[in-house]
CSV table of N, CA, C and O and ligand atoms in Angstrom, one decimal:
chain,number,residue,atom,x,y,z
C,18,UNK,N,142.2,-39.4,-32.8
C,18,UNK,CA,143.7,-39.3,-32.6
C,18,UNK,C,143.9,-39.0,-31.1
C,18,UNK,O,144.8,-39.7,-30.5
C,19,UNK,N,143.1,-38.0,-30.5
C,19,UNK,CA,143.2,-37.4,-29.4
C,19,UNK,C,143.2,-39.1,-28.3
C,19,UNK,O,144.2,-39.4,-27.6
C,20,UNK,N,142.2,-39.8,-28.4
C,20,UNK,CA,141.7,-40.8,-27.4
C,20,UNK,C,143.0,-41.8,-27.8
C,20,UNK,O,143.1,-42.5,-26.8
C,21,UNK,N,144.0,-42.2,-28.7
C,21,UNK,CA,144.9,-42.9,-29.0
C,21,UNK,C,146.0,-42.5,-28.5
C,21,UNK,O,147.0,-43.2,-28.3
C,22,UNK,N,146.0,-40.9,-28.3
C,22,UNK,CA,147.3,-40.7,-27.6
C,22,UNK,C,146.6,-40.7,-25.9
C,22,UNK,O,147.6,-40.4,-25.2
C,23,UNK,N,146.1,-40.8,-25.5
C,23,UNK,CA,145.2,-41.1,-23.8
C,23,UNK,C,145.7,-42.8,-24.0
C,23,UNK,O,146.7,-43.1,-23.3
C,24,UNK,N,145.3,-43.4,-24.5
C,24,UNK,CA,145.1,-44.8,-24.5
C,24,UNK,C,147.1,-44.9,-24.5
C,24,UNK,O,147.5,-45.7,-23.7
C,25,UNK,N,148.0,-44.4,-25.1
C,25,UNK,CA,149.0,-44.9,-25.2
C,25,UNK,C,149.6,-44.1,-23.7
C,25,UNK,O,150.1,-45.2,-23.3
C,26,UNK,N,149.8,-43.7,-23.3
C,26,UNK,CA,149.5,-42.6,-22.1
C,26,UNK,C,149.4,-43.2,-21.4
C,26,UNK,O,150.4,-43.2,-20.7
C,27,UNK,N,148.5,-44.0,-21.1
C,27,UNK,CA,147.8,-44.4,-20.0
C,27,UNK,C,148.9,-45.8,-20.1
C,27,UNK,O,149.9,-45.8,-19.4
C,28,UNK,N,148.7,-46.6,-20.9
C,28,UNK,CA,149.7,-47.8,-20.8
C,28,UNK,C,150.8,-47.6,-20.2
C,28,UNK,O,151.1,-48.1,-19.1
C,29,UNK,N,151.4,-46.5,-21.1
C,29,UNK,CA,153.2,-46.2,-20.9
C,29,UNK,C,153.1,-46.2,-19.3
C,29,UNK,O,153.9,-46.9,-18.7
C,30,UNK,N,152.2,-45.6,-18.7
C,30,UNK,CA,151.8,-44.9,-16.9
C,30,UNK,C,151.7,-46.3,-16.2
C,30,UNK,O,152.3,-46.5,-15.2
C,31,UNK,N,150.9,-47.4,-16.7
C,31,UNK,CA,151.0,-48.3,-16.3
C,31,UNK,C,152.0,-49.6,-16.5
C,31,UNK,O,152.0,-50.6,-15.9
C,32,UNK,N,152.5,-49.3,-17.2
C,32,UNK,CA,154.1,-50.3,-17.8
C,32,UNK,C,155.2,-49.8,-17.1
C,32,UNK,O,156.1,-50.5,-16.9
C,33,UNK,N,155.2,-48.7,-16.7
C,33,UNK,CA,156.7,-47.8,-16.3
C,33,UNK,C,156.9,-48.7,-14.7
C,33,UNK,O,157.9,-49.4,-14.5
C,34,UNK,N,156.2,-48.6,-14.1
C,34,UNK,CA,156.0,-49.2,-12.6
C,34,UNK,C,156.5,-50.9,-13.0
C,34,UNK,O,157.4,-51.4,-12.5
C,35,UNK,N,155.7,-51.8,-14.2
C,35,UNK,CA,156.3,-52.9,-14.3
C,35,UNK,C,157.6,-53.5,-14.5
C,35,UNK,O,158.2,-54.5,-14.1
C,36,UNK,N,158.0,-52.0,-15.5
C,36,UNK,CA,159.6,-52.4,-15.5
C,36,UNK,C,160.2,-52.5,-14.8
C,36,UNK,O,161.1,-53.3,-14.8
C,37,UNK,N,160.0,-51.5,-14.0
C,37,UNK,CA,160.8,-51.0,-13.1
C,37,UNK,C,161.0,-52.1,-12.2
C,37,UNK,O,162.0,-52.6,-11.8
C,38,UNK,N,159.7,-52.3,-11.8
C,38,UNK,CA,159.9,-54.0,-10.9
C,38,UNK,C,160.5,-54.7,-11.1
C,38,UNK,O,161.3,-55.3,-10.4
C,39,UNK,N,160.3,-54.9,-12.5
C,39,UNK,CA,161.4,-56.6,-13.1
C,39,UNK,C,162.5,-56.1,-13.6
C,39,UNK,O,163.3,-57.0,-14.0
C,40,UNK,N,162.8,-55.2,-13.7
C,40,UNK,CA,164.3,-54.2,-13.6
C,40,UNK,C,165.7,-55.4,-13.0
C,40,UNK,O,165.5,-56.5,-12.5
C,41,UNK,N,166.5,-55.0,-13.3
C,41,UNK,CA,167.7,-55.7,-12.8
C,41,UNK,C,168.1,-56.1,-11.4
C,41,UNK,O,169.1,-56.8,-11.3
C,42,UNK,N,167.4,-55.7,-10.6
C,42,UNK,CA,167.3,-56.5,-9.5
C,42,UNK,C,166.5,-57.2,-8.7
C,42,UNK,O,166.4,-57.2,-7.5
C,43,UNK,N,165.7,-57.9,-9.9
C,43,UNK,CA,164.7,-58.7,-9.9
C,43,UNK,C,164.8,-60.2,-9.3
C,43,UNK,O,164.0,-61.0,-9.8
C,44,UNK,N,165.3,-60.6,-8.7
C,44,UNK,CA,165.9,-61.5,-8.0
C,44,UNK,C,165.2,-62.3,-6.9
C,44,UNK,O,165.0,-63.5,-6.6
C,45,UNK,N,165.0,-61.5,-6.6
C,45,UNK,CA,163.5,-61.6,-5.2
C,45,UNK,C,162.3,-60.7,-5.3
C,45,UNK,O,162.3,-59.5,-5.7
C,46,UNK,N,161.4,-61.2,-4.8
C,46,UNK,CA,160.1,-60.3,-4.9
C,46,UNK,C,159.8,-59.9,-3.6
C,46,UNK,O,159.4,-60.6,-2.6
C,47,UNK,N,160.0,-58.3,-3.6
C,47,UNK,CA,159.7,-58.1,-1.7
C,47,UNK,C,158.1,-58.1,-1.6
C,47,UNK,O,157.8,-58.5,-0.5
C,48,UNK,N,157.4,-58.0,-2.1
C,48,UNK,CA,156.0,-58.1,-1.8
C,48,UNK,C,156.1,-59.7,-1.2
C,48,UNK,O,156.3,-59.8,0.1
C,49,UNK,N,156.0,-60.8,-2.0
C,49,UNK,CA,156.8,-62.1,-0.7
C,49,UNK,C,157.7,-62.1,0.1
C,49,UNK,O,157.8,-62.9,1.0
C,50,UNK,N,158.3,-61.5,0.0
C,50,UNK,CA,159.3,-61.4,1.1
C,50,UNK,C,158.7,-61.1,2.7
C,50,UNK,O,159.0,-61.4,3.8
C,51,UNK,N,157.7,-60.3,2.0
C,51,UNK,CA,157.0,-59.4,3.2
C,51,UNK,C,156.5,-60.7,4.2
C,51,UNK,O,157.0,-61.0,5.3
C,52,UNK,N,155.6,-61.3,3.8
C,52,UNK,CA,155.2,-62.7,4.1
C,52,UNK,C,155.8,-63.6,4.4
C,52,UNK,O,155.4,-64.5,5.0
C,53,UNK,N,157.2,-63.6,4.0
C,53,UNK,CA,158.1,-64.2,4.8
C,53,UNK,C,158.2,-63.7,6.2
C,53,UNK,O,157.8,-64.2,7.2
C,54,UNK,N,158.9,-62.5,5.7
C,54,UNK,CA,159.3,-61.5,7.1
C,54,UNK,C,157.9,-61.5,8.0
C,54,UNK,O,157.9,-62.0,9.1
C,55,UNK,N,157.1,-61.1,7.7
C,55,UNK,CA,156.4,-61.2,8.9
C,55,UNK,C,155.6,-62.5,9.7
C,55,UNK,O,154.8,-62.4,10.5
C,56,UNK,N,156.3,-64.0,9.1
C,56,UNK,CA,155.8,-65.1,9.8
C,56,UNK,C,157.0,-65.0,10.7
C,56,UNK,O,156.8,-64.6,11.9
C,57,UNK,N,158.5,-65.4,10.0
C,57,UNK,CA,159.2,-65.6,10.3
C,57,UNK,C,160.2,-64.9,11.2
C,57,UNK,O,160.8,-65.4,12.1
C,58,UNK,N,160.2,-63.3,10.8
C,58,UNK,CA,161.7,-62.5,11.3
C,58,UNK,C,160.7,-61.6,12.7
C,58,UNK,O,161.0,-62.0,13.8
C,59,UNK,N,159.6,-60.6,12.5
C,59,UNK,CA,158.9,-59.8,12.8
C,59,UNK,C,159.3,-59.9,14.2
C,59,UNK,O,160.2,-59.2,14.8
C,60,UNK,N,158.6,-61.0,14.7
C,60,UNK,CA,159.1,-61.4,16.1
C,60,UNK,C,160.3,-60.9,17.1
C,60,UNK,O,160.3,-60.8,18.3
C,61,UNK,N,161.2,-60.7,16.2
C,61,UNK,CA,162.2,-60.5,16.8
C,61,UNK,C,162.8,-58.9,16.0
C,61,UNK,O,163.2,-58.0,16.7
C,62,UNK,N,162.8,-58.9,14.9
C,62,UNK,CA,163.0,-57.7,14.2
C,62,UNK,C,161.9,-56.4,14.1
C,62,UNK,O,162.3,-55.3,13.7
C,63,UNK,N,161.1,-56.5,14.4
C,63,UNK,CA,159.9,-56.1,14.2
C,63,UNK,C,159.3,-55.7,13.2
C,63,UNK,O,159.9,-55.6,12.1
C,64,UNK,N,157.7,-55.1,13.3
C,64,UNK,CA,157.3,-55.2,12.0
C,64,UNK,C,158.0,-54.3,11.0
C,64,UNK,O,157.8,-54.1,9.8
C,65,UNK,N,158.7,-53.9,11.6
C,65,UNK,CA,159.3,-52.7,9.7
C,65,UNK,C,160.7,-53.1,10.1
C,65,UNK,O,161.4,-52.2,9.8
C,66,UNK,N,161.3,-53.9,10.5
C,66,UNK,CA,162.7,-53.9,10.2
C,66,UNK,C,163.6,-53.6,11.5
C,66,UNK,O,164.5,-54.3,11.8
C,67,UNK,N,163.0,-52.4,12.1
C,67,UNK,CA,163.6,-51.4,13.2
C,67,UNK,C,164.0,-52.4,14.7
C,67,UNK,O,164.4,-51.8,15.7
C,68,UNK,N,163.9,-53.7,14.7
C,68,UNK,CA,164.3,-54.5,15.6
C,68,UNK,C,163.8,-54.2,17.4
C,68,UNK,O,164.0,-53.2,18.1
C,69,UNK,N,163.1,-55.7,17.9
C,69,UNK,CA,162.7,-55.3,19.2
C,69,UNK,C,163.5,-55.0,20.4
C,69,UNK,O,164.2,-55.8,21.0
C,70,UNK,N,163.2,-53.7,20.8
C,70,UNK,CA,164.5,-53.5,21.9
C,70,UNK,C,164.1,-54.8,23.4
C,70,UNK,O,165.1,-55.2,24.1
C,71,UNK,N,163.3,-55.0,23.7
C,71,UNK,CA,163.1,-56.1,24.6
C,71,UNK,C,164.1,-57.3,24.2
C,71,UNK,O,164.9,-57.7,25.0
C,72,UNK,N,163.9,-57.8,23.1
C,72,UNK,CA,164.8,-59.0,22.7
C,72,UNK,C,166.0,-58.8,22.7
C,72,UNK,O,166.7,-59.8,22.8
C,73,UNK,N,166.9,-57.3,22.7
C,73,UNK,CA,168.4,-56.8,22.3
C,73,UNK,C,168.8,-57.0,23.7
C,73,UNK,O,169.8,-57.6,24.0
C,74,UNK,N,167.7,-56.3,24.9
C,74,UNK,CA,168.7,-56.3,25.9
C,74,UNK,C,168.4,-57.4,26.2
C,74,UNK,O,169.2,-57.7,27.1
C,75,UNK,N,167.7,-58.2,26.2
C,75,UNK,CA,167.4,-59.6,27.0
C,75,UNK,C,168.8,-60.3,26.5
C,75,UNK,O,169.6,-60.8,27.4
C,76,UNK,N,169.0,-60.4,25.2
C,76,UNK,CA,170.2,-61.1,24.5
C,76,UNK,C,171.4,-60.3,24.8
C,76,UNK,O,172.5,-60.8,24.7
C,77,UNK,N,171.1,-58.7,25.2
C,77,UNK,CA,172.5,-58.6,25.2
C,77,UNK,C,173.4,-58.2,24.2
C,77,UNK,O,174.6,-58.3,24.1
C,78,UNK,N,172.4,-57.7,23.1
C,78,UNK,CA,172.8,-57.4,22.0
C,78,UNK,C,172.2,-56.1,21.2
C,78,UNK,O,171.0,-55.7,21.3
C,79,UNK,N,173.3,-55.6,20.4
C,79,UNK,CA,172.7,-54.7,19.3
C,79,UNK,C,171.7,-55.5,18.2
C,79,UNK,O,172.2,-56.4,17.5
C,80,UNK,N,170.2,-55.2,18.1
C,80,UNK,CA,170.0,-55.6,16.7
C,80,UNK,C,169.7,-54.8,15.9
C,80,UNK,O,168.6,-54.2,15.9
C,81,UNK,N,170.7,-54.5,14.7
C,81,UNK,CA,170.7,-53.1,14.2
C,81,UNK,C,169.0,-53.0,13.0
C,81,UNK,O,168.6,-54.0,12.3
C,82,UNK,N,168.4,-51.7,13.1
C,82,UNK,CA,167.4,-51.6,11.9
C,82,UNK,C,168.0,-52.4,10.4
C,82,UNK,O,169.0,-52.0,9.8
C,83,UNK,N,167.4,-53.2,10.1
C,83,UNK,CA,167.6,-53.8,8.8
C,83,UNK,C,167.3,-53.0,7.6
C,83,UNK,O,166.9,-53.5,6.6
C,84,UNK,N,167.4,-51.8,7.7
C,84,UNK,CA,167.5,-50.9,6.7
C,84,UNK,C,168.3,-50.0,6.9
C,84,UNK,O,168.3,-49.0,6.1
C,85,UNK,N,169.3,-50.2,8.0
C,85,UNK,CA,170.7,-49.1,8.2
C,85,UNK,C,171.3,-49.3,7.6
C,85,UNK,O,171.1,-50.3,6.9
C,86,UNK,N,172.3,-48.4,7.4
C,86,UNK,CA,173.6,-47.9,6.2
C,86,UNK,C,174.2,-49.5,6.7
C,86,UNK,O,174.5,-50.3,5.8
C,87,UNK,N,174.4,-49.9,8.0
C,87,UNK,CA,175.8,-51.1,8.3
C,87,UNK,C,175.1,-52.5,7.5
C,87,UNK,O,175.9,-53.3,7.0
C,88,UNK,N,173.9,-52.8,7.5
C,88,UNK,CA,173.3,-53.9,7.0
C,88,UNK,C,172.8,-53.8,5.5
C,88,UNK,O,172.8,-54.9,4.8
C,89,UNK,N,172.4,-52.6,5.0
C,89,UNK,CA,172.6,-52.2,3.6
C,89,UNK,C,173.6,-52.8,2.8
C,89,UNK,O,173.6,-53.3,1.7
C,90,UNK,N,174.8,-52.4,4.0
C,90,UNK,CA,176.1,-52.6,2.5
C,90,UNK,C,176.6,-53.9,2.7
C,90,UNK,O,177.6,-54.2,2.2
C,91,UNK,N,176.1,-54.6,3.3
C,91,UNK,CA,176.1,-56.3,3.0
C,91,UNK,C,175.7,-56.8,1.9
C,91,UNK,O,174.8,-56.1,1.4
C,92,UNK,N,175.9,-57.4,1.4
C,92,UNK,CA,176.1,-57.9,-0.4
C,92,UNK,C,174.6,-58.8,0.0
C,92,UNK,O,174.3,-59.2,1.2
C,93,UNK,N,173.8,-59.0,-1.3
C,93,UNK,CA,172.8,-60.2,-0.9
C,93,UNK,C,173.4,-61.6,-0.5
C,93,UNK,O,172.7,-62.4,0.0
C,94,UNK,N,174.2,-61.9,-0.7
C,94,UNK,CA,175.1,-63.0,-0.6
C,94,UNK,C,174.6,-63.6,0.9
C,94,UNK,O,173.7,-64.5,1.2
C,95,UNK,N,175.6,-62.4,1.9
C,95,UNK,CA,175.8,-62.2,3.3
C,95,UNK,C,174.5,-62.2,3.9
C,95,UNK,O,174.1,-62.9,4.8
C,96,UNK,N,173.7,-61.3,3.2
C,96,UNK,CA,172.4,-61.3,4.1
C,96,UNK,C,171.3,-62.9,3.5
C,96,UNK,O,170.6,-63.4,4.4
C,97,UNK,N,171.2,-63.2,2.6
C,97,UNK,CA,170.9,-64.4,2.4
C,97,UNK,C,171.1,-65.4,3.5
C,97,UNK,O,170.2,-66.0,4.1
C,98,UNK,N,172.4,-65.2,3.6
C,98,UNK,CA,173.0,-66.5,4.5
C,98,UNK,C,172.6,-66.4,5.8
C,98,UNK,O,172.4,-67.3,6.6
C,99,UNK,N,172.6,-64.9,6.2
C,99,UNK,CA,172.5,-64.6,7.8
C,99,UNK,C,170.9,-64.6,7.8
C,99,UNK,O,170.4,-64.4,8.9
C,100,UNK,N,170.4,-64.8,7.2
C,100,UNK,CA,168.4,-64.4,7.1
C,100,UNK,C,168.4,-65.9,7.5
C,100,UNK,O,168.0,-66.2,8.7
C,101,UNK,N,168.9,-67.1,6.8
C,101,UNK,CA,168.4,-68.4,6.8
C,101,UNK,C,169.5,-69.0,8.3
C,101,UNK,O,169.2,-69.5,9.4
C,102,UNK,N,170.9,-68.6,7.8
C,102,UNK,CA,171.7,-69.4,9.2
C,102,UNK,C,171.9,-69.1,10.1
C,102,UNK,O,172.4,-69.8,10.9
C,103,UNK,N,171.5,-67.7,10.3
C,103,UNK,CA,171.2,-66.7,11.8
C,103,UNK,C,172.7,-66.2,11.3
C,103,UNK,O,173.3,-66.4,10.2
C,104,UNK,N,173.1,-65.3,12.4
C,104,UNK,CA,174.5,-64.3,12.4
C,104,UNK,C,174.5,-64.1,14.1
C,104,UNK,O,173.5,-64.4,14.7
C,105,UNK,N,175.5,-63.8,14.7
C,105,UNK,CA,176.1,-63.8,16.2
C,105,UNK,C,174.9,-64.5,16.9
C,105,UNK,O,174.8,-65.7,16.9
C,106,UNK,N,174.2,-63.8,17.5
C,106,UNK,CA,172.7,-64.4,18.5
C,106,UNK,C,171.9,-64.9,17.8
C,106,UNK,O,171.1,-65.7,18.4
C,107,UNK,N,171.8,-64.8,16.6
C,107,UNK,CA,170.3,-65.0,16.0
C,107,UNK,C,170.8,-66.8,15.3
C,107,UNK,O,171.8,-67.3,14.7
C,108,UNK,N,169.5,-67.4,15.7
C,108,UNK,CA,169.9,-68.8,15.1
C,108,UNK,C,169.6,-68.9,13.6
C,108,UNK,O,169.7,-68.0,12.8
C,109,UNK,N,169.3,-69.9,13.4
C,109,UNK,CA,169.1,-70.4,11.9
C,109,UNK,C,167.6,-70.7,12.1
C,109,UNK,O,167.1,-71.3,12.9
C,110,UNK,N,167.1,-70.0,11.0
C,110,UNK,CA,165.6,-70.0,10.7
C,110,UNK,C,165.0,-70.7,10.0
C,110,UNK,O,165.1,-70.4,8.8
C,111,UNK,N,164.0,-72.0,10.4
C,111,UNK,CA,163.9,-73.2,9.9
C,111,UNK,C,162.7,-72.7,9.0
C,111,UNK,O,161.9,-71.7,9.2
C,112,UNK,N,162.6,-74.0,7.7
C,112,UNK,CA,161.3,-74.2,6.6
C,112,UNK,C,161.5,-73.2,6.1
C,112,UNK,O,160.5,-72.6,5.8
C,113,UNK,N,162.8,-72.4,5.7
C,113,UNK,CA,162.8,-71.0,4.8
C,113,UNK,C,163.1,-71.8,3.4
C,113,UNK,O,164.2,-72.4,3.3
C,114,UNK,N,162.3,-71.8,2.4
C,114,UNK,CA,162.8,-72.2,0.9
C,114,UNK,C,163.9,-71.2,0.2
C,114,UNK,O,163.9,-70.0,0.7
C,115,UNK,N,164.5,-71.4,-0.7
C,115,UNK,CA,165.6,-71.0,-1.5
C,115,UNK,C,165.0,-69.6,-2.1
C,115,UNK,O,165.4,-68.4,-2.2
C,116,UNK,N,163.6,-70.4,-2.4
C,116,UNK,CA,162.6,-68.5,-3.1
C,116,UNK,C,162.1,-67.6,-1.8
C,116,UNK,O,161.8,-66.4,-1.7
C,117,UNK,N,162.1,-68.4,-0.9
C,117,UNK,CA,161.7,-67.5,0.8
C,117,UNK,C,162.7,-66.5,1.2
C,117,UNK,O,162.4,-65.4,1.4
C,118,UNK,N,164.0,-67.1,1.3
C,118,UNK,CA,165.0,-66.5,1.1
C,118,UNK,C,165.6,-65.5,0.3
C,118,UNK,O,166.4,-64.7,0.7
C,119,UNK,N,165.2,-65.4,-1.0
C,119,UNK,CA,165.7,-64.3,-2.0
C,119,UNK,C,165.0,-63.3,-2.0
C,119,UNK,O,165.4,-62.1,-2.4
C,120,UNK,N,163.6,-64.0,-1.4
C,120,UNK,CA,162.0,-62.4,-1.4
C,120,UNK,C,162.3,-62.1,-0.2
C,120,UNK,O,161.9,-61.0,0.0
C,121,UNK,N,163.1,-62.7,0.9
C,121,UNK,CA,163.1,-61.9,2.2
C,121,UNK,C,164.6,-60.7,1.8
C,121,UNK,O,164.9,-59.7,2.4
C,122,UNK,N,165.3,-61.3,1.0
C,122,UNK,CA,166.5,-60.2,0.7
C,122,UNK,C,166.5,-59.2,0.3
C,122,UNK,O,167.3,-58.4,0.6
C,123,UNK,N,165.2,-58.8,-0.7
C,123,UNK,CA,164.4,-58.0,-1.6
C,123,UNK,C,163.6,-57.1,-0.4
C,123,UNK,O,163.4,-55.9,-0.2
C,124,UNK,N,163.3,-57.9,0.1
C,124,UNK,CA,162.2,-57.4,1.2
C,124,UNK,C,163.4,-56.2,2.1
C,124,UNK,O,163.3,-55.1,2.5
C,125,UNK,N,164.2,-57.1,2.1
C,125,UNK,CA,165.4,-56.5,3.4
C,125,UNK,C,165.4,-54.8,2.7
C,125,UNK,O,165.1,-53.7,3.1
C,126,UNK,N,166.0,-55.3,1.4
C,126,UNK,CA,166.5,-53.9,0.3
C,126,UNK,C,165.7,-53.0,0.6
C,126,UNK,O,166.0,-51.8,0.9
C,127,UNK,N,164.1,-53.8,0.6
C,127,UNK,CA,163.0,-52.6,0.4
C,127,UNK,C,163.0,-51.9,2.0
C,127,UNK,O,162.4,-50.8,1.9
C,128,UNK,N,163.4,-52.1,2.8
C,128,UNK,CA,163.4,-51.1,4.2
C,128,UNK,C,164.9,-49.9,4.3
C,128,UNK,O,165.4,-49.3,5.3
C,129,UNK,N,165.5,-50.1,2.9
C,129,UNK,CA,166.2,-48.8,3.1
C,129,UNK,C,166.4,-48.0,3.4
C,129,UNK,O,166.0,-47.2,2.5
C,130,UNK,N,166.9,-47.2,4.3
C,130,UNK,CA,166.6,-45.8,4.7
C,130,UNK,C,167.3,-44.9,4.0
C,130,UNK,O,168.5,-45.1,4.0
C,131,UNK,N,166.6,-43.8,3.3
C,131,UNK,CA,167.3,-43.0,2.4
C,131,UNK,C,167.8,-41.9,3.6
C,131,UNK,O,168.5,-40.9,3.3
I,213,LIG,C1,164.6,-65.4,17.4
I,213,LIG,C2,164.8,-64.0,17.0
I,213,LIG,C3,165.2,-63.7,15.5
I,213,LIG,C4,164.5,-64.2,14.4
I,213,LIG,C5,163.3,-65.1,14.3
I,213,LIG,C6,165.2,-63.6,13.3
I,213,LIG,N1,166.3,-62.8,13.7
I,213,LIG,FE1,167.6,-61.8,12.5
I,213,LIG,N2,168.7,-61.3,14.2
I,213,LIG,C7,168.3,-61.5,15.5
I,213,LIG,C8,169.3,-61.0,16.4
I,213,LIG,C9,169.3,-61.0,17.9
I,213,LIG,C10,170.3,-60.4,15.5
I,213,LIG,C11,171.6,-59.7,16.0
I,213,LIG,C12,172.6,-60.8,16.1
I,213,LIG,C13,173.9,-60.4,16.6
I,213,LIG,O1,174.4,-59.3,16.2
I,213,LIG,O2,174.5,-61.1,17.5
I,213,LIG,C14,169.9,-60.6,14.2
I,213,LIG,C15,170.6,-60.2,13.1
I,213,LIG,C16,170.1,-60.3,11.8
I,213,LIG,C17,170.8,-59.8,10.6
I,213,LIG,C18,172.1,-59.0,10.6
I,213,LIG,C19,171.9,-57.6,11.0
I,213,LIG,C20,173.1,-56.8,11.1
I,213,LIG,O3,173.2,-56.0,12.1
I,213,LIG,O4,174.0,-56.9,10.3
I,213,LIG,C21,170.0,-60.0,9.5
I,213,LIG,C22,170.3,-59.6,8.1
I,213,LIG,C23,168.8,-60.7,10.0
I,213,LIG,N3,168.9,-60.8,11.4
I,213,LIG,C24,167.8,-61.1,9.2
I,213,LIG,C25,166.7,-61.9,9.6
I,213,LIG,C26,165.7,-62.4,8.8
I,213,LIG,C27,165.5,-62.1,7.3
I,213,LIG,C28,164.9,-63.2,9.5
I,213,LIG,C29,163.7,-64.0,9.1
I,213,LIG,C30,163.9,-64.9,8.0
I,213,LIG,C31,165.4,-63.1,10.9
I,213,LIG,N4,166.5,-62.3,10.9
I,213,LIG,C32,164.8,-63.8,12.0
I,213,LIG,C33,167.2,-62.2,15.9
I,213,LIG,C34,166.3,-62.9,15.1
């Protein structure tokens, strides 16, 4: 009895994390996304999000951390669009697919700053 409640234990411990993943805002997978982000965005965003200050003043621009409250409350819609068509300075970022795009939105979510 004892080893059947371990064995059910142990599942639930390992299932809880899967739900959770495919949970309702399952839309994009940031684990790809990551692999997006770091062919594609890194460069200029840098590796966690927090944006290269060399590139801001060269351009002359704010590039806000992609996990601040102002880029947070952008709907995935907005940031979708601005990941693939650029937004003020930033151009349009070519060979991004429709699934590249939705794991990099996921990806974005996942650099939240609590
Ligand atoms: C060539 C450099 C460059 C690359 C590559 C690039 N970005 Fe940007 N990005 C910028 C700059 C510069 C800004 C700020 C633009 C402005 O405010 O005028 C920006 C802004 C943004 C914003 C809006 C942030 C805000 O403050 O609201 C998002 C979202 C974003 N980038 C996502 C991405 C993603 C995702 C990728 C990769 C798929 C990417 N960017 C690739 C330079 C880049």
């Amino acid at each position: 009895m004892k080893r059947i409640g371990m064995t059910t234990a142990m599942l639930a411990f390992l299932l809880i994390p899967v739900l959770l993943v495919a949970g309702p805002q399952s839309k994009g997978d940031p684990q790809a996304g990551k692999t997006v982000y770091d062919k594609k965005c890194a460069n200029c965003h840098g590796p966690n999000g927090e944006g290269k200050p060399a590139l801001a003043k060269a351009l002359k621009v704010e590039i806000r951390h992609l996990g601040s409250k102002e880029v947070q409350a952008k709907s995935d819609d907005v940031l979708a669009k601005e990941s693939s068509e650029g937004v003020g300075k930033m151009g349009p970022v070519k060979g991004l697919t429709e699934k590249d795009i939705a794991d990099v939105v996921a990806y974005i979510r996942s650099l939240k700053k609590e």
